[in-house]
mmCIF file of C-alpha atoms and ligand atoms in Angstrom:
data_model
loop_
_atom_site.group_PDB
_atom_site.id
_atom_site.type_symbol
_atom_site.label_atom_id
_atom_site.label_comp_id
_atom_site.label_asym_id
_atom_site.label_seq_id
_atom_site.Cartn_x
_atom_site.Cartn_y
_atom_site.Cartn_z
ATOM 1 C CA MET A 120 -0.106 -0.016 0.044
ATOM 2 C CA SER A 121 1.491 3.490 -0.607
ATOM 3 C CA THR A 122 4.901 2.713 -1.514
ATOM 4 C CA PRO A 123 6.701 5.383 -3.055
ATOM 5 C CA ALA A 124 8.610 5.210 -5.964
ATOM 6 C CA GLN A 125 12.111 3.853 -5.603
ATOM 7 C CA GLY A 126 14.135 5.719 -3.783
ATOM 8 C CA ALA A 127 11.183 9.010 -3.515
ATOM 9 C CA ALA A 128 10.394 10.022 -0.481
ATOM 10 C CA LEU A 129 6.694 9.485 -0.153
ATOM 11 C CA ARG A 130 4.361 12.270 -0.368
ATOM 12 C CA VAL A 131 1.808 13.174 1.845
ATOM 13 C CA ALA A 132 -1.128 15.278 1.414
ATOM 14 C CA VAL A 133 -2.733 16.959 4.916
ATOM 15 C CA LEU A 134 -5.715 17.784 5.366
ATOM 16 C CA ILE A 135 -6.631 20.324 8.982
ATOM 17 C CA SER A 136 -9.144 22.119 10.351
ATOM 18 C CA GLY A 137 -7.616 24.086 13.236
ATOM 19 C CA ARG A 138 -4.458 23.962 15.759
ATOM 20 C CA GLY A 139 -2.254 21.881 13.886
ATOM 21 C CA SER A 140 -0.259 21.009 16.035
ATOM 22 C CA ASN A 141 -0.376 16.868 14.365
ATOM 23 C CA LEU A 142 0.834 18.640 11.039
ATOM 24 C CA GLN A 143 3.706 20.128 13.672
ATOM 25 C CA ALA A 144 4.270 16.659 14.704
ATOM 26 C CA LEU A 145 4.861 15.763 11.181
ATOM 27 C CA ILE A 146 6.765 18.786 10.143
ATOM 28 C CA ASP A 147 9.201 17.983 13.326
ATOM 29 C CA ALA A 148 9.587 14.560 12.620
ATOM 30 C CA ILE A 149 10.847 15.372 9.033
ATOM 31 C CA ALA A 150 13.090 17.941 10.002
ATOM 32 C CA ASP A 151 14.368 15.733 12.948
ATOM 33 C CA GLY A 152 15.076 12.433 10.183
ATOM 34 C CA GLN A 153 12.643 10.447 12.239
ATOM 35 C CA LEU A 154 10.269 10.782 8.703
ATOM 36 C CA ALA A 155 11.218 10.217 5.493
ATOM 37 C CA ALA A 156 8.408 12.010 3.725
ATOM 38 C CA ASP A 157 7.799 15.283 1.793
ATOM 39 C CA ILE A 158 4.546 17.460 2.558
ATOM 40 C CA VAL A 159 3.480 18.389 -0.942
ATOM 41 C CA ALA A 160 0.272 20.302 0.143
ATOM 42 C CA VAL A 161 -1.495 21.373 3.324
ATOM 43 C CA ILE A 162 -5.006 21.846 3.042
ATOM 44 C CA CYS A 163 -6.951 23.574 5.618
ATOM 45 C CA ASN A 164 -10.838 24.593 5.784
ATOM 46 C CA HIS A 165 -11.231 27.368 7.528
ATOM 47 C CA SER A 166 -9.324 30.589 7.325
ATOM 48 C CA ASP A 167 -8.395 31.753 10.915
ATOM 49 C CA ALA A 168 -7.120 28.568 10.984
ATOM 50 C CA PRO A 169 -3.551 28.216 13.671
ATOM 51 C CA GLY A 170 -2.491 25.482 11.403
ATOM 52 C CA VAL A 171 -1.749 27.520 8.361
ATOM 53 C CA GLU A 172 0.206 29.799 9.805
ATOM 54 C CA ARG A 173 2.324 26.813 11.136
ATOM 55 C CA ALA A 174 2.328 25.288 7.661
ATOM 56 C CA GLU A 175 3.801 28.391 5.548
ATOM 57 C CA ALA A 176 6.069 29.068 8.099
ATOM 58 C CA ALA A 177 7.551 25.403 7.609
ATOM 59 C CA GLY A 178 7.230 26.870 4.061
ATOM 60 C CA LEU A 179 5.088 24.262 2.884
ATOM 61 C CA ALA A 180 2.681 24.782 -0.083
ATOM 62 C CA THR A 181 -0.658 25.553 1.969
ATOM 63 C CA TYR A 182 -4.063 26.221 0.271
ATOM 64 C CA VAL A 183 -7.044 27.781 2.041
ATOM 65 C CA ALA A 184 -10.464 26.214 0.896
ATOM 66 C CA VAL A 185 -13.746 27.579 2.393
ATOM 67 C CA ARG A 186 -16.674 25.876 2.239
ATOM 68 C CA ARG A 187 -19.031 29.105 1.629
ATOM 69 C CA ASP A 188 -16.772 30.201 -1.340
ATOM 70 C CA PHE A 189 -17.638 27.125 -3.129
ATOM 71 C CA ALA A 190 -21.530 26.693 -4.880
ATOM 72 C CA SER A 191 -21.487 23.220 -3.100
ATOM 73 C CA ARG A 192 -20.238 20.448 -0.715
ATOM 74 C CA ALA A 193 -19.667 18.509 -3.401
ATOM 75 C CA ALA A 194 -17.774 21.218 -5.619
ATOM 76 C CA HIS A 195 -15.384 22.063 -1.975
ATOM 77 C CA ASP A 196 -14.890 18.466 -1.825
ATOM 78 C CA GLU A 197 -13.852 18.379 -5.391
ATOM 79 C CA ALA A 198 -11.460 21.351 -5.372
ATOM 80 C CA MET A 199 -9.479 20.343 -2.359
ATOM 81 C CA LEU A 200 -9.070 16.634 -3.801
ATOM 82 C CA ARG A 201 -7.634 18.002 -7.102
ATOM 83 C CA ILE A 202 -5.205 20.015 -5.121
ATOM 84 C CA ALA A 203 -3.823 16.585 -3.550
ATOM 85 C CA GLN A 204 -4.006 14.883 -6.979
ATOM 86 C CA GLU A 205 -2.227 17.817 -8.364
ATOM 87 C CA HIS A 206 0.627 17.565 -5.700
ATOM 88 C CA GLY A 207 1.575 14.124 -6.956
ATOM 89 C CA ALA A 208 0.416 12.786 -2.779
ATOM 90 C CA ASP A 209 1.230 8.627 -2.085
ATOM 91 C CA LEU A 210 -0.891 9.588 0.754
ATOM 92 C CA VAL A 211 -3.279 12.087 2.624
ATOM 93 C CA VAL A 212 -3.297 12.344 6.369
ATOM 94 C CA LEU A 213 -6.661 13.788 7.716
ATOM 95 C CA ALA A 214 -4.975 15.733 10.992
ATOM 96 C CA GLY A 215 -7.780 17.373 13.108
ATOM 97 C CA PHE A 216 -9.805 17.285 9.653
ATOM 98 C CA ASP A 217 -13.503 18.525 10.484
ATOM 99 C CA ARG A 218 -15.525 17.288 7.258
ATOM 100 C CA ILE A 219 -16.453 13.974 6.239
ATOM 101 C CA LEU A 220 -14.646 13.153 2.411
ATOM 102 C CA SER A 221 -16.924 11.939 -0.074
ATOM 103 C CA PRO A 222 -16.278 8.689 -1.501
ATOM 104 C CA ALA A 223 -14.541 10.385 -4.676
ATOM 105 C CA TRP A 224 -10.898 10.673 -2.209
ATOM 106 C CA THR A 225 -11.666 7.190 -0.860
ATOM 107 C CA GLN A 226 -12.227 6.396 -4.434
ATOM 108 C CA ALA A 227 -8.674 8.392 -5.377
ATOM 109 C CA PHE A 228 -6.674 7.670 -2.709
ATOM 110 C CA PRO A 229 -7.445 4.213 -2.147
ATOM 111 C CA ASN A 230 -6.627 2.741 1.302
ATOM 112 C CA ARG A 231 -4.097 5.680 1.036
ATOM 113 C CA MET A 232 -5.905 7.916 4.023
ATOM 114 C CA ILE A 233 -5.402 7.885 7.349
ATOM 115 C CA ASN A 234 -6.978 9.685 9.831
ATOM 116 C CA VAL A 235 -6.133 10.437 13.332
ATOM 117 C CA HIS A 236 -9.259 10.160 16.457
ATOM 118 C CA PRO A 237 -8.421 11.370 19.713
ATOM 119 C CA SER A 238 -10.140 7.398 21.195
ATOM 120 C CA LEU A 239 -9.451 3.851 21.224
ATOM 121 C CA LEU A 240 -11.940 3.470 18.134
ATOM 122 C CA PRO A 241 -14.500 1.564 17.700
ATOM 123 C CA ALA A 242 -15.383 3.079 20.651
ATOM 124 C CA PHE A 243 -16.591 6.694 20.583
ATOM 125 C CA ALA A 244 -16.526 7.209 17.118
ATOM 126 C CA GLY A 245 -17.468 9.765 14.759
ATOM 127 C CA GLY A 246 -17.181 13.165 16.828
ATOM 128 C CA ILE A 247 -14.990 15.952 16.726
ATOM 129 C CA ASN A 248 -12.691 16.958 19.157
ATOM 130 C CA PRO A 249 -13.206 17.762 22.340
ATOM 131 C CA LYS A 250 -15.802 15.504 22.059
ATOM 132 C CA PRO A 251 -14.821 11.649 22.025
ATOM 133 C CA GLN A 252 -12.433 12.608 25.020
ATOM 134 C CA ALA A 253 -15.583 14.529 26.836
ATOM 135 C CA ASP A 254 -18.088 10.727 25.896
ATOM 136 C CA ALA A 255 -14.339 8.841 27.229
ATOM 137 C CA LEU A 256 -14.796 10.895 30.641
ATOM 138 C CA ALA A 257 -18.062 10.822 30.692
ATOM 139 C CA ALA A 258 -18.635 7.170 30.087
ATOM 140 C CA GLY A 259 -16.217 6.700 33.138
ATOM 141 C CA VAL A 260 -13.443 4.847 31.122
ATOM 142 C CA LYS A 261 -10.040 3.965 32.901
ATOM 143 C CA ILE A 262 -7.942 3.855 29.675
ATOM 144 C CA ALA A 263 -8.854 6.359 26.768
ATOM 145 C CA GLY A 264 -6.319 6.824 23.902
ATOM 146 C CA CYS A 265 -6.144 7.422 20.471
ATOM 147 C CA THR A 266 -5.794 5.743 16.960
ATOM 148 C CA VAL A 267 -4.391 5.868 13.501
ATOM 149 C CA HIS A 268 -6.706 4.228 11.213
ATOM 150 C CA ILE A 269 -6.965 3.917 7.223
ATOM 151 C CA VAL A 270 -10.147 6.287 6.388
ATOM 152 C CA THR A 271 -12.750 4.456 4.330
ATOM 153 C CA ASP A 272 -16.334 5.354 3.774
ATOM 154 C CA ASP A 273 -17.707 3.923 7.236
ATOM 155 C CA VAL A 274 -16.572 7.069 9.528
ATOM 156 C CA ASP A 275 -13.950 6.111 11.922
ATOM 157 C CA GLY A 276 -14.657 2.697 11.159
ATOM 158 C CA GLY A 277 -12.104 1.763 8.772
ATOM 159 C CA PRO A 278 -8.963 -0.775 9.589
ATOM 160 C CA ILE A 279 -6.690 0.230 12.335
ATOM 161 C CA VAL A 280 -2.995 0.979 11.906
ATOM 162 C CA ALA A 281 -1.979 1.563 15.338
ATOM 163 C CA GLN A 282 -3.394 2.867 18.726
ATOM 164 C CA ALA A 283 -1.775 4.460 21.963
ATOM 165 C CA ALA A 284 -3.519 4.287 25.186
ATOM 166 C CA VAL A 285 -3.182 6.917 28.610
ATOM 167 C CA PRO A 286 -5.174 6.616 31.765
ATOM 168 C CA VAL A 287 -7.955 8.686 32.988
ATOM 169 C CA LEU A 288 -6.936 9.961 36.208
ATOM 170 C CA PRO A 289 -9.311 10.794 38.847
ATOM 171 C CA ASP A 290 -9.363 14.440 38.847
ATOM 172 C CA ASP A 291 -8.953 14.977 34.249
ATOM 173 C CA THR A 292 -11.248 17.317 32.712
ATOM 174 C CA VAL A 293 -11.789 17.043 29.165
ATOM 175 C CA ASP A 294 -8.467 19.501 28.843
ATOM 176 C CA THR A 295 -6.102 17.574 30.184
ATOM 177 C CA LEU A 296 -7.057 13.943 29.011
ATOM 178 C CA ALA A 297 -7.743 15.948 25.656
ATOM 179 C CA ASN A 298 -3.493 16.818 26.279
ATOM 180 C CA ARG A 299 -2.923 13.555 27.139
ATOM 181 C CA ILE A 300 -3.941 12.007 24.287
ATOM 182 C CA LEU A 301 -2.882 14.408 22.224
ATOM 183 C CA ALA A 302 0.739 14.044 23.177
ATOM 184 C CA GLN A 303 -0.056 10.410 21.963
ATOM 185 C CA GLU A 304 -1.012 11.469 18.773
ATOM 186 C CA HIS A 305 1.831 13.529 18.224
ATOM 187 C CA ARG A 306 4.303 10.554 18.963
ATOM 188 C CA LEU A 307 1.708 7.969 16.754
ATOM 189 C CA LEU A 308 0.547 9.911 13.891
ATOM 190 C CA PRO A 309 4.612 9.963 12.805
ATOM 191 C CA LEU A 310 5.306 6.817 13.404
ATOM 192 C CA VAL A 311 2.530 5.445 10.952
ATOM 193 C CA VAL A 312 3.526 7.494 8.197
ATOM 194 C CA GLN A 313 6.827 6.457 8.573
ATOM 195 C CA TRP A 314 5.903 3.115 8.448
ATOM 196 C CA PHE A 315 3.893 4.045 5.074
ATOM 197 C CA ALA A 316 7.020 5.567 3.775
ATOM 198 C CA GLU A 317 8.816 1.965 4.249
ATOM 199 C CA GLY A 318 5.879 0.744 2.253
ATOM 200 C CA CYS A 319 4.875 -2.019 5.456
ATOM 201 C CA VAL A 320 1.715 -1.527 6.184
ATOM 202 C CA ARG A 321 -0.107 -4.162 5.010
ATOM 203 C CA LEU A 322 -4.163 -5.147 4.879
ATOM 204 C CA GLU A 323 -4.711 -8.530 5.572
ATOM 205 C CA ASN A 324 -8.477 -9.907 5.354
ATOM 206 C CA GLY A 325 -9.488 -6.552 6.340
ATOM 207 C CA ARG A 326 -6.767 -6.029 9.667
ATOM 208 C CA ILE A 327 -3.536 -3.946 9.349
ATOM 209 C CA VAL A 328 -0.499 -5.883 9.331
ATOM 210 C CA VAL A 329 2.455 -3.988 9.926
ATOM 211 C CA PRO A 330 5.206 -6.805 9.864
ATOM 212 C CA GLY A 331 8.342 -6.260 12.360
ATOM 213 C CA VAL A 332 6.248 -3.943 14.314
ATOM 214 C CA VAL A 333 5.921 -5.100 18.494
ATOM 215 C CA PRO A 334 2.998 -3.788 19.656
ATOM 216 C CA ALA A 335 4.013 -3.270 23.079
ATOM 217 C CA ARG A 336 7.435 -0.891 21.930
ATOM 218 C CA TRP A 337 4.900 2.022 21.235
ATOM 219 C CA TRP A 338 0.981 1.397 22.146
ATOM 220 C CA SER A 339 1.103 2.966 25.758
ATOM 221 C CA GLU A 340 3.049 5.455 27.493
ATOM 222 C CA VAL A 341 0.787 4.417 31.073
HETATM 223 C C1 GAR B 473 -6.734 15.759 17.515
HETATM 224 O O1 GAR B 473 -7.126 15.527 18.792
HETATM 225 C C2 GAR B 473 -6.787 14.644 16.349
HETATM 226 O O2 GAR B 473 -7.195 13.692 16.889
HETATM 227 C C3 GAR B 473 -8.849 15.518 16.166
HETATM 228 O O3 GAR B 473 -8.844 16.690 15.902
HETATM 229 C C4 GAR B 473 -7.644 17.191 16.863
HETATM 230 C C5 GAR B 473 -6.611 18.019 16.052
HETATM 231 O O4 GAR B 473 -5.753 19.039 17.086
HETATM 232 N N1 GAR B 473 -9.309 14.847 15.654
HETATM 233 C C6 GAR B 473 -10.675 14.336 15.394
HETATM 234 O O5 GAR B 473 -11.326 15.027 16.457
HETATM 235 C C7 GAR B 473 -10.762 13.806 14.388
HETATM 236 N N2 GAR B 473 -12.270 13.394 14.041
HETATM 237 P P1 GAR B 473 -4.354 19.315 15.624
HETATM 238 O O6 GAR B 473 -5.534 20.459 15.105
HETATM 239 O O7 GAR B 473 -3.191 20.524 16.628
HETATM 240 O O8 GAR B 473 -3.564 18.160 14.945
#
C-alpha cells in the first residue's frame, strides 16, 4: 500500500481544520530525520486556523479552501481533492480535519488515506475533538487514547493501523485528558506515516499488519 517510487520520499498531503499540532508533529519529525516524507500540500478548510500559519512558517504549499467560497459541498470537496492529486500525493493524512469527505476521496486514494482520532476506536467514533475525549470521560473509562486508521466510507470505521493508550486520572478534565491523548497522537502519527514511507503497511483480510512492528514498544505511555 502506498509505497513511494524507488528512492523517492513519500509524498504526503495533510488536511487540517484548526490548531495543526499534528501537522507540526509531522513537520518536526521530518526535520529531525525521523520521518522520510515530503509534505507536498497542506489543505485547510478554515481561513483563521492556526495550523495555516504553521504550514506557511514551514514553507509548505498551503491552501485554504473554505466551504462558503464554493457553490456546493461537492464542488468544495472536489477542489480539495484536485489539490491533493495535482501535488501527486501518495498518502493523505487527516490531521484534525472536521469534515467528512466524499467517496471520491477514498476512490482516489484507496487505502492511502489515514485519520488520527482522539479515542480508542471503535469506542467513541464519529465526533470531533473534544467530543470523543469528553464522551470517554463521561463514560468513566479508565483507559483512553488515540487511533490512526485507514479512512474508508465508514466514518471512523476503517482498519486500525495503530493505537496509543493513556490512563484516565480521577481529577481529569476534558482538557487534561485531551492533552494527554494529544501527546500520544504526536508520537503515533509520524510513526505511522513512516511505516507508509517504508511501504510496510499491509491490509490482510480487512486488518492492518505491519511486519516487524512489536506493539508493546509503542502502544502505551501509561
Ligand atoms: C486531534 O486531537 C485529532 O485527534 C482530532 O482533532 C484534533 C486536532 O488537533 N481529530 C478528530 O477529532 C477527528 N475526528 P490538531 O489540529 O492540533 O492536530
